[in-house]
Amino acid sequence: MDQTSQASTDNAAQGRTVLRNYVDGEFLSSDRTFLNINPVDGSVIAEVSEADQATVDRAVQAAQRALSGPWGKLSVQERAAMLHKVADGIEARFEEFVAAEVADTGRPVQQARTLDIARAVANFRTFADLAKTANTDLYEMHTADGAGALNYTVRKPLGVVGVISPWNLPLLLFTWKVAPALACGNTVVAKPSEESPSSATLLAEVMRDAGIPPGVFNLVHGFGKDSAGEFLTRHPGIAALTFTGESSTGSTIMKAVADGVKEVSFELGGKNAAVVFADSDFDAAVAGVMRSSFTNAGQVCLCSERVYVERPIFDRFVAAMRERVGQLKLGFPHEDGVDMGPLISHGHRDKVLSYYRLAREEGATVVAGGGVPRFGDERDQGAYVEPTIWTGLPDTARCVREEIFGPVCHIAPFDTEDEVVARVNDSDYGLACALWTNNLTRAHRAARRIHVGLVWVNTWYLRDLRTPFGGVKLSGLGREGGRYSLDFYSDVSNICIKL
Ligand SMILES: NC(=O)c1ccc[n+]([C@@H]2O[C@H](COP(=O)([O-])OP(=O)(O)OC[C@H]3O[C@@H](n4cnc5c(N)ncnc54)[C@H](O)[C@@H]3O)[C@@H](O)[C@H]2O)c1
Ligand SMILES: N/C(=C\C=C\C=O)C(=O)O
């Protein structure tokens, strides 16, 4: 196992870059590697060093040691200053991070700039500042002897936090967990998705260069079962596990950490609804549902795969959506005006296409899309699918109940508020909902009746990082964001002083 100060090395024989793990302040290769594929054209971007159990163990031990090293002695103000330096480091290498994210995912460069990497900077800065405002409690207590007692709480780090993140918004979601975990004084062993290792690897260099002490932030690459993911969840040295990914994976991880009674924070799947009332601003609703259905090729947990439109405007809305979908530009990430790139992989495309076939079997009317675009160039080796709209399915259809996680939505008419609230809530998931109406009394009333973690009214995915983020039912456990992150990533002790 060779060690070096660089995040990647060359496999001269194959002429490929090899991304490394980052453990205890050093970049480590491994005997086993896997390929990182560009979903635009199927080309190999790099090999990735897969962390074995010994490497994960070494990372957890380094993280444990770091808790009692310089990191554990820093004040919250000093920690916050270091996290701002990490944010500065990301900004200084912003275009490298954009290139890394685009290579792994094929997304439009503009999205990587304005969403993915910008939010990674914001995540570090937000939680650096929030940590300094973390509240504690103090209660003066009357006692029988009249002297009284004083109760106050102190916040302490949990210890070593395991972070496991998905591929759809790689650096945004990776740092959404790493930043608050570090801000609260923990140390971290983090595993990005095997589909999107590049930006997290670059972050490890930025962490080192920002002066984050060895062992505080550790990066291990690999898969889930029988790989780095499972080694991490089952490691006795992990104090808590924060995970974003599929609901089924969340269930598996919950079992893995159960024996150790570990705290978990889960941000899981969704089958989110958009509800368009006849009194909405029609053009704004069309534009909003286009965003909420097709952003990131529908690979956002908050995307609307179910769209309910009040009957008087249903036909007009479907026609408008069909026209707008036909105008979506599928292209190379760097193309001007590109709206949509490929899905993350051929494997994920096969899953999405299986639902495109299933919809026809279930009796859907395919209003737009439903297949694979033909470009006549190297993109035909990529993982592109057509943005797709269905109508005509019953609420019981699998395509209306199961998360597809692609650029597709089903549009159904409704007649009353009570009816649509019941239909929106008739789901195994409960993550997000977007309501479009200019009747704000109705907006407040309906929003409170919908059983999800996040409701947007006349907008979608507008984010204030101080607010709670998370879902109910199969969409997750717990909330992160603002003080909710501080509460998850800290232990609170109560100290009672007899006066
Ligand atoms: N609620 C949210 O905030 C949110 C955000 C983004 C994505 N998601 C969900 O994530 C899913 C898409 O992401 P994905 O395909 O990467 O999800 P996934 O569950 O397949 O993988 C997520 C991560 O978990 C790891 N993993 C898989 N099996 C594991 C196991 N047994 N033990 C430990 N780790 C394991 C993977 O390697 C990856 O790093 C969708 O369902 C989407 O809704 C939810
Ligand atoms: N957690 C967040 C986004 C999740 C997106 C899901 O794909 C966020 O914006 O903080």
Coordinates of C-alpha atoms and ligand atoms in Angstrom, one line a residue:
M1 CA 0.0 0.0 0.0
D2 CA 1.8 3.1 -1.2
Q3 CA 1.2 6.4 0.6
T4 CA 1.5 9.9 -0.9
S5 CA 0.4 13.4 -0.5
Q6 CA -1.6 13.5 -3.7
A7 CA -5.2 12.5 -4.1
S8 CA -4.5 10.5 -7.3
T9 CA -1.7 8.7 -8.9
D10 CA -1.3 7.2 -12.4
N11 CA -1.8 3.6 -13.5
A12 CA 0.8 3.9 -16.2
A13 CA 0.0 0.4 -17.6
Q14 CA -3.6 1.4 -18.2
G15 CA -2.9 5.1 -18.8
R16 CA -5.4 6.0 -16.2
T17 CA -5.6 8.2 -13.1
V18 CA -6.3 6.3 -9.8
L19 CA -8.3 8.1 -7.1
R20 CA -7.2 7.4 -3.6
N21 CA -8.6 7.1 -0.1
Y22 CA -7.7 9.7 2.4
V23 CA -6.8 8.3 5.9
D24 CA -5.1 10.0 8.8
G25 CA -3.8 12.8 6.6
E26 CA -2.4 10.6 3.8
F27 CA -3.7 9.4 0.4
L28 CA -3.8 5.6 0.1
S29 CA -4.0 3.4 -2.9
S30 CA -5.4 -0.1 -2.6
D31 CA -4.9 -3.4 -4.2
R32 CA -8.5 -3.4 -5.5
T33 CA -9.9 -0.6 -7.8
F34 CA -13.1 0.0 -9.7
L35 CA -13.8 2.1 -12.7
N36 CA -15.4 5.6 -12.7
I37 CA -17.4 6.0 -15.9
N38 CA -18.4 9.2 -17.6
P39 CA -22.2 8.9 -18.3
V40 CA -22.1 11.2 -21.3
D41 CA -20.2 8.8 -23.5
G42 CA -19.4 5.7 -21.4
S43 CA -15.7 6.5 -21.3
V44 CA -13.4 5.7 -18.3
I45 CA -12.6 8.7 -16.2
A46 CA -10.4 7.1 -13.7
E47 CA -9.9 4.0 -11.5
V48 CA -10.9 4.3 -7.9
S49 CA -9.1 2.7 -4.9
E50 CA -11.6 0.6 -3.0
A51 CA -11.0 0.8 0.7
D52 CA -10.9 -2.7 2.3
Q53 CA -12.0 -3.4 5.9
A54 CA -8.5 -2.7 7.2
T55 CA -8.5 0.7 5.6
V56 CA -11.9 1.6 7.1
D57 CA -10.7 0.3 10.4
R58 CA -7.5 2.5 10.1
A59 CA -9.7 5.5 9.2
V60 CA -12.0 5.0 12.3
Q61 CA -9.0 4.6 14.6
A62 CA -7.4 7.8 13.2
A63 CA -10.6 9.6 13.7
Q64 CA -10.8 8.4 17.3
R65 CA -7.3 9.6 18.0
A66 CA -8.0 12.9 16.4
L67 CA -10.8 13.6 18.9
S68 CA -8.3 13.9 21.7
G69 CA -5.7 15.7 19.5
P70 CA -5.5 19.3 18.5
W71 CA -9.0 19.2 16.9
G72 CA -10.6 18.2 20.2
K73 CA -9.0 21.2 22.0
L74 CA -10.3 23.8 19.6
S75 CA -13.0 26.3 20.6
V76 CA -16.1 26.4 18.5
Q77 CA -14.9 29.7 17.2
E78 CA -11.5 28.2 16.1
R79 CA -13.3 25.2 14.5
A80 CA -15.6 27.6 12.6
A81 CA -12.6 29.6 11.3
M82 CA -11.1 26.3 10.0
L83 CA -14.4 25.4 8.2
H84 CA -14.4 28.9 6.6
K85 CA -10.9 28.1 5.3
V86 CA -12.2 24.9 3.8
A87 CA -14.9 27.0 2.1
D88 CA -12.2 29.3 0.9
G89 CA -10.3 26.4 -0.5
I90 CA -13.3 25.1 -2.5
E91 CA -13.8 28.6 -3.9
A92 CA -10.1 28.8 -4.8
R93 CA -10.4 25.5 -6.8
F94 CA -14.0 26.1 -7.9
E95 CA -13.6 25.2 -11.5
E96 CA -11.7 22.0 -10.6
F97 CA -14.7 21.0 -8.5
V98 CA -17.1 21.9 -11.3
A99 CA -15.0 19.8 -13.7
A100 CA -14.9 16.8 -11.3
E101 CA -18.7 16.9 -10.7
V102 CA -19.5 17.3 -14.4
A103 CA -17.1 14.4 -15.3
D104 CA -18.8 12.0 -12.9
T105 CA -22.4 13.0 -13.6
G106 CA -22.6 14.6 -17.1
R107 CA -24.7 17.4 -15.6
P108 CA -24.8 20.8 -17.3
V109 CA -21.8 22.9 -16.2
Q110 CA -24.1 25.7 -15.3
Q111 CA -25.9 23.5 -12.7
A112 CA -22.7 22.3 -11.2
R113 CA -21.5 25.9 -10.8
T114 CA -24.8 27.5 -9.5
L115 CA -26.0 24.5 -7.4
D116 CA -23.6 21.7 -6.6
I117 CA -20.3 23.5 -5.9
A118 CA -21.9 26.8 -4.7
R119 CA -23.9 24.9 -2.1
A120 CA -20.9 23.0 -0.9
V121 CA -19.3 26.3 -0.1
A122 CA -22.5 27.5 1.5
N123 CA -22.8 24.3 3.6
F124 CA -19.4 24.9 5.2
R125 CA -20.0 28.6 5.8
T126 CA -23.5 28.1 7.1
F127 CA -22.6 25.5 9.7
A128 CA -19.4 27.2 10.7
D129 CA -21.5 30.2 11.7
L130 CA -24.5 28.3 13.1
A131 CA -22.2 26.3 15.4
K132 CA -21.1 29.5 17.1
T133 CA -24.8 30.3 17.9
A134 CA -25.6 26.8 19.3
N135 CA -27.8 27.3 22.3
T136 CA -27.6 25.6 25.6
D137 CA -30.0 25.6 28.6
L138 CA -29.9 27.0 32.1
Y139 CA -32.5 26.6 34.8
E140 CA -32.4 28.0 38.3
M141 CA -34.1 25.5 40.6
H142 CA -35.9 26.0 43.9
T143 CA -34.9 23.4 46.6
A144 CA -36.4 22.6 50.0
D145 CA -33.5 24.0 51.9
G146 CA -34.0 27.3 50.1
A147 CA -30.5 27.4 48.8
G148 CA -31.5 26.4 45.3
A149 CA -29.7 24.6 42.5
L150 CA -28.5 25.5 39.0
N151 CA -29.0 23.3 36.0
Y152 CA -27.2 24.0 32.8
T153 CA -26.5 22.0 29.7
V154 CA -23.3 21.6 27.6
R155 CA -22.9 20.4 24.1
K156 CA -20.3 17.8 23.3
P157 CA -19.3 16.1 20.0
L158 CA -20.8 12.6 19.4
G159 CA -17.3 11.2 18.5
V160 CA -16.6 9.6 15.1
V161 CA -19.4 10.1 12.7
G162 CA -19.9 7.9 9.7
V163 CA -21.1 9.7 6.6
I164 CA -22.5 7.8 3.5
S165 CA -23.8 9.8 0.6
P166 CA -25.4 9.3 -2.8
W167 CA -24.5 10.2 -6.4
N168 CA -27.2 12.6 -7.4
L169 CA -25.9 15.8 -5.9
P170 CA -22.5 14.5 -5.0
L171 CA -20.6 17.3 -3.3
L172 CA -23.7 19.1 -2.1
L173 CA -25.0 16.1 -0.2
F174 CA -21.6 15.0 1.0
T175 CA -20.8 18.4 2.5
W176 CA -24.4 18.7 3.8
K177 CA -23.3 16.1 6.3
V178 CA -19.6 16.6 6.7
A179 CA -19.8 20.3 7.4
P180 CA -22.2 20.2 10.5
A181 CA -20.5 17.0 11.8
L182 CA -17.1 18.8 11.9
A183 CA -18.7 22.1 13.1
C184 CA -20.0 20.3 16.1
G185 CA -16.5 19.0 17.0
N186 CA -16.8 15.4 15.7
T187 CA -14.4 13.7 13.4
V188 CA -15.6 12.0 10.3
V189 CA -15.1 8.9 8.1
A190 CA -17.0 9.6 4.9
K191 CA -17.9 7.4 1.9
P192 CA -19.2 9.1 -1.3
S193 CA -21.1 7.1 -3.8
E194 CA -19.1 4.7 -6.0
E195 CA -20.7 6.5 -8.9
S196 CA -19.4 10.0 -8.0
P197 CA -16.0 9.8 -6.2
S198 CA -14.2 12.7 -7.8
S199 CA -15.3 15.8 -6.0
A200 CA -15.1 14.2 -2.6
T201 CA -11.5 13.2 -3.4
L202 CA -10.7 16.8 -4.3
L203 CA -12.2 17.9 -1.1
A204 CA -9.8 15.8 0.9
E205 CA -6.9 17.8 -0.7
V206 CA -8.7 21.0 0.3
M207 CA -9.2 19.8 3.8
R208 CA -5.5 19.0 4.2
D209 CA -4.4 22.3 2.7
A210 CA -6.8 24.2 5.0
G211 CA -5.0 22.7 7.9
I212 CA -7.7 20.3 9.1
P213 CA -5.6 18.0 11.3
P214 CA -4.9 14.4 10.2
G215 CA -7.6 12.0 11.2
V216 CA -10.4 14.6 11.5
F217 CA -11.7 14.1 8.0
N218 CA -11.2 10.6 6.4
L219 CA -12.4 9.5 3.0
V220 CA -13.0 5.9 2.0
H221 CA -14.1 4.8 -1.4
G222 CA -16.2 1.7 -2.2
F223 CA -19.6 0.2 -2.5
G224 CA -22.2 -0.8 0.1
K225 CA -22.6 -4.5 1.0
D226 CA -19.3 -6.3 1.6
S227 CA -17.4 -3.1 0.9
A228 CA -16.5 0.2 2.6
G229 CA -20.1 1.2 3.2
E230 CA -21.0 -1.9 5.2
F231 CA -17.6 -1.9 6.9
L232 CA -18.3 1.6 8.1
T233 CA -21.9 1.0 9.3
R234 CA -20.8 -2.1 11.2
H235 CA -17.7 -0.6 12.8
P236 CA -17.9 -0.4 16.6
G237 CA -15.9 2.8 16.6
I238 CA -18.6 4.8 14.8
A239 CA -20.7 6.8 17.3
A240 CA -23.4 7.8 14.8
L241 CA -24.3 7.3 11.1
T242 CA -25.7 9.9 8.8
F243 CA -27.0 8.5 5.4
T244 CA -28.6 9.7 2.3
G245 CA -29.8 7.3 -0.3
E246 CA -32.5 4.8 -1.1
S247 CA -35.1 3.8 1.5
S248 CA -34.2 0.2 1.1
T249 CA -30.6 0.9 1.8
G250 CA -31.6 2.9 4.8
S251 CA -33.4 -0.1 6.2
T252 CA -30.4 -2.2 5.6
I253 CA -28.1 0.3 7.4
M254 CA -30.6 0.6 10.3
K255 CA -30.2 -3.2 10.9
A256 CA -26.4 -2.9 10.6
V257 CA -26.1 -0.2 13.3
A258 CA -28.8 -1.7 15.6
D259 CA -26.5 -4.0 17.6
G260 CA -24.4 -0.9 18.6
V261 CA -27.6 1.2 19.2
K262 CA -26.1 4.0 17.1
E263 CA -27.9 7.2 16.3
V264 CA -28.9 7.5 12.7
S265 CA -30.0 10.4 10.5
F266 CA -31.7 9.2 7.2
E267 CA -32.6 11.3 4.2
L268 CA -34.2 8.7 1.9
G269 CA -36.4 8.3 -1.2
G270 CA -39.4 10.2 -2.3
K271 CA -42.4 10.0 -4.7
N272 CA -43.2 13.7 -4.4
A273 CA -46.3 15.5 -5.7
A274 CA -46.8 18.8 -7.3
V275 CA -50.4 20.2 -7.0
V276 CA -51.6 22.8 -9.5
F277 CA -54.8 24.6 -8.6
A278 CA -56.8 26.4 -11.3
D279 CA -56.3 29.7 -9.5
S280 CA -52.5 29.5 -9.8
D281 CA -50.4 31.6 -12.1
F282 CA -50.5 29.2 -15.0
D283 CA -47.2 30.1 -16.7
A284 CA -45.4 30.1 -13.3
A285 CA -46.9 26.7 -12.5
V286 CA -45.8 25.2 -15.8
A287 CA -42.3 26.5 -15.4
G288 CA -42.2 25.4 -11.8
V289 CA -43.4 21.9 -12.6
M290 CA -40.9 21.7 -15.5
R291 CA -38.1 22.5 -13.0
S292 CA -39.5 20.1 -10.3
S293 CA -39.9 17.2 -12.7
F294 CA -36.8 17.5 -14.9
T295 CA -34.0 19.2 -13.0
N296 CA -30.9 17.1 -12.9
A297 CA -32.6 14.6 -15.3
G298 CA -35.2 14.0 -12.5
Q299 CA -32.4 12.7 -10.2
V300 CA -33.3 14.8 -7.2
C301 CA -35.0 13.3 -4.2
L302 CA -37.4 16.3 -4.2
C303 CA -38.5 16.0 -7.8
S304 CA -42.2 15.8 -8.6
E305 CA -42.9 12.4 -10.3
R306 CA -46.7 12.9 -9.4
V307 CA -48.4 16.0 -10.7
Y308 CA -52.1 16.7 -9.9
V309 CA -53.8 19.5 -11.8
E310 CA -57.3 20.9 -11.1
R311 CA -59.6 19.7 -13.9
P312 CA -60.6 23.0 -15.4
I313 CA -57.0 23.6 -16.5
F314 CA -55.9 20.0 -16.9
D315 CA -55.9 19.7 -20.7
R316 CA -54.3 23.1 -21.1
F317 CA -51.6 22.3 -18.6
V318 CA -50.8 18.9 -20.2
A319 CA -50.5 20.6 -23.6
A320 CA -48.2 23.3 -22.2
M321 CA -46.0 20.7 -20.5
R322 CA -45.8 18.6 -23.7
E323 CA -44.7 21.7 -25.6
R324 CA -42.1 22.7 -23.0
V325 CA -40.7 19.1 -22.7
G326 CA -40.2 19.2 -26.5
Q327 CA -38.1 22.3 -26.1
L328 CA -35.7 20.7 -23.5
K329 CA -32.2 20.6 -24.8
L330 CA -30.4 17.3 -24.0
G331 CA -26.7 17.8 -24.6
F332 CA -23.1 17.8 -23.6
P333 CA -22.4 19.4 -20.2
H334 CA -20.6 22.4 -21.8
E335 CA -23.1 23.2 -24.5
D336 CA -24.8 26.6 -24.2
G337 CA -28.4 26.3 -23.1
V338 CA -28.2 22.6 -22.3
D339 CA -31.1 21.7 -20.0
M340 CA -30.5 18.0 -19.3
G341 CA -27.6 15.6 -19.3
P342 CA -27.6 11.8 -19.0
L343 CA -28.6 9.7 -16.0
I344 CA -25.8 8.7 -13.7
S345 CA -25.1 5.2 -15.3
H346 CA -26.3 2.6 -17.8
G347 CA -27.5 0.6 -14.8
H348 CA -29.7 3.4 -13.6
R349 CA -30.9 4.1 -17.1
D350 CA -32.0 0.4 -17.3
K351 CA -34.1 1.0 -14.2
V352 CA -35.7 4.1 -15.6
L353 CA -36.4 2.5 -18.9
S354 CA -38.0 -0.5 -17.2
Y355 CA -40.5 2.0 -15.8
Y356 CA -41.0 3.5 -19.2
R357 CA -42.0 0.0 -20.4
L358 CA -44.0 -0.7 -17.3
A359 CA -46.0 2.5 -17.8
R360 CA -47.2 1.3 -21.2
E361 CA -48.1 -2.1 -19.7
E362 CA -50.1 -0.3 -17.0
G363 CA -52.0 1.7 -19.7
A364 CA -50.4 5.1 -19.6
T365 CA -50.8 7.6 -22.3
V366 CA -47.3 8.7 -23.3
V367 CA -47.7 12.4 -23.8
A368 CA -44.0 13.0 -24.5
G369 CA -40.8 11.0 -24.5
G370 CA -40.7 7.4 -23.3
G371 CA -37.5 6.3 -25.0
V372 CA -33.8 6.9 -25.6
P373 CA -32.7 9.9 -27.7
R374 CA -30.4 9.2 -30.7
F375 CA -27.7 11.8 -31.2
G376 CA -25.5 10.1 -33.8
D377 CA -22.4 10.8 -31.8
E378 CA -20.5 9.5 -28.7
R379 CA -23.5 10.4 -26.5
D380 CA -25.2 7.3 -27.9
Q381 CA -22.8 5.4 -25.7
G382 CA -23.9 7.5 -22.7
A383 CA -26.9 7.1 -20.4
Y384 CA -29.4 9.5 -21.8
V385 CA -33.1 9.0 -21.7
E386 CA -35.9 11.2 -23.1
P387 CA -37.8 13.4 -20.7
T388 CA -41.2 11.8 -20.4
I389 CA -44.8 12.7 -19.4
W390 CA -47.6 10.2 -18.8
T391 CA -51.3 10.6 -18.2
G392 CA -54.1 8.1 -17.7
L393 CA -52.7 5.9 -14.9
P394 CA -54.7 5.1 -11.8
D395 CA -53.2 6.1 -8.4
T396 CA -52.6 2.4 -7.8
A397 CA -50.2 2.0 -10.7
R398 CA -46.6 1.1 -9.8
C399 CA -45.4 4.0 -11.9
V400 CA -47.4 6.4 -9.7
R401 CA -46.4 4.7 -6.4
E402 CA -42.7 3.7 -6.8
E403 CA -39.7 6.1 -6.9
I404 CA -38.3 6.1 -10.5
F405 CA -35.7 8.8 -10.0
G406 CA -35.6 9.9 -13.6
P407 CA -36.9 12.7 -15.9
V408 CA -40.6 11.6 -15.8
C409 CA -43.8 12.7 -14.3
H410 CA -47.4 11.5 -14.4
I411 CA -50.1 14.2 -14.6
A412 CA -53.6 13.5 -13.2
P413 CA -56.7 15.7 -12.9
F414 CA -58.5 16.4 -9.6
D415 CA -61.7 18.1 -8.6
T416 CA -61.5 19.2 -4.9
E417 CA -58.9 20.2 -2.4
D418 CA -60.0 17.3 -0.1
E419 CA -59.6 14.8 -2.9
V420 CA -56.1 16.0 -3.9
V421 CA -54.8 16.2 -0.3
A422 CA -55.9 12.6 0.2
R423 CA -54.3 11.4 -3.0
V424 CA -51.0 13.2 -2.3
N425 CA -50.9 11.6 1.2
D426 CA -51.7 8.2 -0.2
S427 CA -48.0 7.3 -0.6
D428 CA -45.4 5.2 1.2
Y429 CA -43.2 8.3 1.1
G430 CA -43.4 11.7 2.6
L431 CA -40.5 13.9 1.6
A432 CA -41.7 17.0 -0.3
C433 CA -44.6 18.7 -2.1
A434 CA -45.0 21.8 -4.3
L435 CA -48.3 23.6 -4.2
W436 CA -49.3 26.1 -6.9
T437 CA -52.1 28.5 -6.0
N438 CA -52.8 32.2 -5.5
N439 CA -55.3 31.5 -2.8
L440 CA -52.9 31.8 0.1
T441 CA -55.5 30.8 2.7
R442 CA -55.8 27.5 0.8
A443 CA -52.0 27.3 0.5
H444 CA -51.6 27.5 4.3
R445 CA -54.5 25.1 4.9
A446 CA -53.4 22.5 2.3
A447 CA -49.7 22.7 3.3
R448 CA -50.5 21.8 6.8
R449 CA -52.6 18.8 5.8
I450 CA -50.0 17.2 3.5
H451 CA -47.9 14.6 5.3
V452 CA -44.4 15.4 4.2
G453 CA -41.3 17.1 5.6
L454 CA -41.1 19.9 3.1
V455 CA -43.8 22.0 1.4
W456 CA -43.1 24.7 -1.2
V457 CA -45.8 27.1 -2.3
N458 CA -45.4 28.8 -5.7
T459 CA -41.8 27.7 -5.9
W460 CA -39.7 24.6 -5.6
Y461 CA -36.3 23.7 -4.0
L462 CA -35.9 27.2 -2.6
R463 CA -33.6 26.5 0.3
D464 CA -32.9 28.3 3.6
L465 CA -30.2 26.2 5.2
R466 CA -31.5 27.2 8.7
T467 CA -34.7 25.3 8.2
P468 CA -35.3 21.6 8.9
F469 CA -34.8 19.2 6.0
G470 CA -36.0 15.6 5.9
G471 CA -39.0 13.3 5.4
V472 CA -41.5 11.1 7.0
K473 CA -42.5 7.5 6.4
L474 CA -40.1 5.8 3.9
S475 CA -38.5 9.2 3.2
G476 CA -36.4 9.4 6.2
L477 CA -35.7 9.6 9.9
G478 CA -34.9 12.9 11.6
R479 CA -34.2 16.4 10.4
E480 CA -31.0 18.1 9.4
G481 CA -30.5 21.8 8.6
G482 CA -30.0 24.7 11.0
R483 CA -30.2 23.9 14.7
Y484 CA -31.6 20.4 13.7
S485 CA -28.1 19.5 12.5
L486 CA -26.5 20.9 15.6
D487 CA -28.9 18.8 17.7
F488 CA -28.1 15.6 15.7
Y489 CA -24.4 16.1 15.6
S490 CA -24.0 16.9 19.3
D491 CA -24.5 15.2 22.6
V492 CA -26.1 17.3 25.4
S493 CA -25.2 16.8 29.0
N494 CA -27.1 18.4 31.9
I495 CA -25.1 19.6 34.9
C496 CA -26.8 20.3 38.2
I497 CA -25.0 22.4 40.8
K498 CA -26.4 22.4 44.3
L499 CA -26.0 26.0 45.6
Ligands
LIG1 N1 -34.0 12.5 1.1 C1 -32.9 13.1 0.6 O1 -32.4 14.2 1.0 C2 -32.2 12.4 -0.6 C3 -31.2 13.1 -1.2 C4 -30.6 12.5 -2.3 C5 -30.9 11.2 -2.7 N2 -31.8 10.6 -2.0 C6 -32.2 9.2 -2.5 O2 -31.0 8.5 -2.8 C7 -31.4 7.5 -3.8 C8 -30.4 7.7 -5.0 O3 -29.1 7.6 -4.5 P1 -28.2 6.2 -4.6 O4 -28.6 5.4 -5.8 O5 -26.8 6.6 -4.4 O6 -28.7 5.5 -3.3 P2 -28.1 4.1 -2.7 O7 -28.9 3.8 -1.4 O8 -28.0 3.1 -3.7 O9 -26.6 4.5 -2.3 C9 -26.4 5.6 -1.4 C10 -25.0 5.3 -0.7 O10 -25.1 4.2 0.1 C11 -24.1 3.3 -0.1 N3 -24.6 2.0 0.2 C12 -25.4 1.2 -0.5 N4 -25.7 0.0 0.1 C13 -25.1 0.1 1.4 C14 -25.1 -0.7 2.5 N5 -25.7 -1.9 2.6 N6 -24.3 -0.3 3.6 C15 -23.7 0.9 3.6 N7 -23.7 1.7 2.5 C16 -24.4 1.4 1.4 C17 -23.8 3.5 -1.5 O11 -22.5 3.0 -1.8 C18 -23.9 5.0 -1.7 O12 -22.7 5.6 -1.2 C19 -32.8 7.9 -4.3 O13 -33.7 7.0 -3.6 C20 -33.0 9.3 -3.7 O14 -34.4 9.5 -3.5 C21 -32.5 11.1 -1.0
LIG2 N1 -30.4 17.9 1.4 C1 -30.6 18.8 0.3 C2 -31.0 18.3 -0.9 C3 -31.4 17.0 -1.2 C4 -31.7 16.7 -2.5 C5 -32.0 15.4 -2.9 O1 -31.7 14.9 -4.0 C6 -30.3 20.2 0.5 O2 -30.7 21.0 -0.3 O3 -29.8 20.5 1.6

